[in-house]
C-alpha angles and dihedrals in degrees: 000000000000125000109282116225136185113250101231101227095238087061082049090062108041084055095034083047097039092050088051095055089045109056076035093062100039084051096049085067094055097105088051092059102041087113128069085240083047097051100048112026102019092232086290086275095125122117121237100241088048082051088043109062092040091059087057087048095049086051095039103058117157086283086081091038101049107005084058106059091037091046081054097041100051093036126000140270097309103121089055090078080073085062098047087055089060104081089053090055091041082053090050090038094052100037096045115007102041097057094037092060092038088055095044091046092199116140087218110091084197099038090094084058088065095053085048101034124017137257099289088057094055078044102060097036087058102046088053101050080059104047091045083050093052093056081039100054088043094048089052089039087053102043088048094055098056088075104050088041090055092041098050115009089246123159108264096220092048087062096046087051092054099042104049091040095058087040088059094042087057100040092043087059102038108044127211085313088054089046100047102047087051088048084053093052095039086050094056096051085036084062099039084045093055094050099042095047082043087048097045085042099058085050096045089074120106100226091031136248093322098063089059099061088048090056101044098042082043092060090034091243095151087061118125089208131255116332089214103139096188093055117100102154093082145034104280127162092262085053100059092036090058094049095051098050074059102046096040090047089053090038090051102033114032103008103121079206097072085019091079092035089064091054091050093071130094092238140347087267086057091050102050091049083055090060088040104058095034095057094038089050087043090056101055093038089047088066096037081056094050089044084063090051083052110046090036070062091059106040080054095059096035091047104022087171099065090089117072107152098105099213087054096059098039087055086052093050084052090059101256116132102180105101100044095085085060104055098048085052083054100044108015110045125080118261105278093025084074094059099044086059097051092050089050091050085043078049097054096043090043095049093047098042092045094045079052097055101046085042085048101045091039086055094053098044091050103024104041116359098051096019090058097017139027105004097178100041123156131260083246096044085052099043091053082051094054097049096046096050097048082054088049096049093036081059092049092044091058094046086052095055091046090055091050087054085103095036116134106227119354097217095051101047096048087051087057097050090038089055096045096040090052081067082202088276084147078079094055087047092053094044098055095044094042100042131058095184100057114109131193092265096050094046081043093057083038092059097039102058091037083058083052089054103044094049090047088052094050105037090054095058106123099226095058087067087204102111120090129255097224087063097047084130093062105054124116114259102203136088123275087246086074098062100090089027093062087033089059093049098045092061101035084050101039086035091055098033094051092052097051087048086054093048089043088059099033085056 
């Protein structure tokens, strides 16, 4: 049981204040996303800076906010080589992917596979972006619960239970337009929330400024990690720098998430500002988040006896970071800052699990409920199916959450299930934009070996335990970060070779 600690009443108002704004806001919305257009695109009558900013909350989430410090505060730098891969996606995202969905005008980021493809391609697709929300929304429940949990004693599955309740009640009302102009608001206090906790956190320590930079230098905690390029065992910087061209491509070009997000913008110009602005706030705040992991590092070392809650520091001695942020915002922070960061990290989680649920419920009206099922259905008919999926994923959402409780460090569990959920399917995007000749067979045999990689790759982790001794010579040697990153190639290189073989013999 954590340290229990009084709310001051000031802290209580700013959240209590901050949660009523904020259902208030996504139901204001309600009689704009009474249609099925309404729900999931908004009427394409959004501005860019509004889509914007939702684009940099829905890649925030309280796994920036919370992972991050705790990623810095228990290693080094390392995960910010994924942000510095994000203006080369914006770029790709902008110059190719922005103007391809805006031209197709379709809501399903994965209904143009079908046309290339076949069924079985929008299918998969599909069954892979929700099944990579669902570990998303868990990982951003959990995190937002540490610091309530530290802050209160409160069950952590009770919190769980609460927040991601209210964040499907709004998001169920407001639609994607409810959703992104929340995500706007919660964006701004989730920035204001990162530098004043960075700026409280350079005069907290005893000796001054000064003695922060000598501790960390000294513990080389600004370090991006090994430059080995030939290393792919651990987490160097190429790793992560890998992983995150992958992920960034998927975020940017087949995400539903940012998909609907295009086509909720007035024009394409509108639209390519909104990424713009989301992936160039996301890379400055990314490191703000990462120098709080760090200097949360040196007020450890220069006051060791700030922490008293006996499970926290065993956890640091273990090498998990994750809770740490938390507790200073607890312990550390005035009266009223405390609860401007709680609302920010309230902010982060509310605006990631509400932007899931409305991705989540738009996929299974279009993809599976009127593709297989009721193709004509009615607005009303649609509309019912909205409201009761977003119900269904915010559920799942919450169960997955309660199973990553034990979980032994939330970044780097969510990266894994990411990776594996993703299922590569970046490489079957690419291969059918960048290659005439692919067929359904050949991106089928693509897809199918780069699944077999990808389950040989996971199932051989060490830390799983689950492979078996007697085939100790054929695990993968590589770190966990290169799973999506080989699936993706598998299928992009077997896709594309496959295809050449076939036009060699057909000529």
């Amino acid at each position: 049981m954590p340290e229990t600690v009084s709310l001051p009443w000031l802290d209580g108002t700013v959240i209590a204040v901050y949660m009523l704004l904020t259902v208030a806001l996504g139901c204001w919305f309600y009689f704009r996303s009474r249609s099925p257009e309404g729900f999931t695109s908004a009427n394409g009558e959004l501005p860019s800076i509004v889509v914007g900013l939702s684009i940099f909350g829905t890649y925030v989430s309280s796994i920036s906010f919370l992972a991050l410090p705790g990623k810095a505060f228990a290693s080094n730098w390392n995960v910010f080589g994924l942000s510095l891969t994000i203006p080369l996606a914006a770029w790709i995202a902008t110059r190719w992917f922005v103007p391809f969905y805006r031209k197709i005008g379709v809501v399903s980021a994965y209904a143009h596979l079908e046309e290339r493809f076949g069924t079985w391609a929008r299918v998969y697709a599909s069954l892979c972006y929700l099944l990579t929300q669902v570990a998303r929304m868990g990982s951003v429940l959990f995190l937002l619960a540490l610091p309530l949990h530290h802050l209160l004693g409160w069950d952590v599955r009770m919190i769980i239970l609460a927040v991601g309740g209210i964040s499907a009640f709004y998001s169920m009302l407001g639609g994607i337009a409810g959703v992104i102009w929340t995500d706007a608001v919660q964006s701004v206090i989730l920035i204001v929330g990162a530098i004043t906790c960075a700026v409280l956190l350079v005069f907290q320590m005893p000796e001054g400024p000064g003695q922060l930079w000598k501790i960390a230098s000294e513990a080389d905690k600004f370090s991006l990690g090994s430059f080995d390029c030939t290393d792919f065992t651990h987490s160097t910087f190429w790793v992560v720098f890998l992983y995150g061209m992958v992920i960034n491509l998927q975020n940017f070009g087949i995400d539903q998430n940012y998909v609907q997000r295009y086509l909720t913008a007035r024009t394409e110009a509108e639209a390519k500002k909104s990424v713009w602005l989301g992936a160039l706030l996301y890379l400055p705040i990314s490191a703000f988040f990462l120098f709080i992991g760090t200097a949360l590092y040196a007020f450890y070392v220069a006051s060791p006896g700030w922490i008293t809650d006996s499970a926290l520091l065993a956890d640091v001695a273990a090498g998990k970071g994750d809770g740490v942020f938390p507790y200073f915002i607890v312990h550390q922070l005035p009266t009223g800052v405390t609860g401007l960061l709680i609302a920010a990290i309230l902010a982060a989680a509310m605006s990631t699990i509400s932007t899931s649920m409305n991705g989540c419920a738009t996929l299974t009206l279009t993809d599976f409920y009127k593709r297989f099922f009721r193709p004509d259905a009615s607005s009303r008919e649609q509309m019912a199916v909205l409201y009761a999926s977003s119900f269904l994923w915010g559920l799942l959402g919450i169960g997955c959450a309660l199973l990553m409780i034990r979980a032994k460090g939330i970044l780097d569990a969510y990266w894994m299930l990411a990776g594996i959920f993703s299922g590569g399917m970046v490489g079957l995007f690419l291969l059918g934009f960048l290659s005439r000749k692919a067929t359904s067979r050949t991106a089928l045999a693509g897809v199918i070996l780069g699944v077999c990689c990808i389950t040989w790759m996971t199932l051989s982790m060490p830390h799983l335990g689950v492979w078996p001794q007697a085939w100790e010579a054929w695990r993968c040697p590589w770190n966990e970060l290169m799973i999506p990153v080989c699936g993706t190639v598998v299928i992009l290189l077997v896709g594309w070779g496959c295809s050449a073989k076939m036009s060699i013999h057909k000529n």
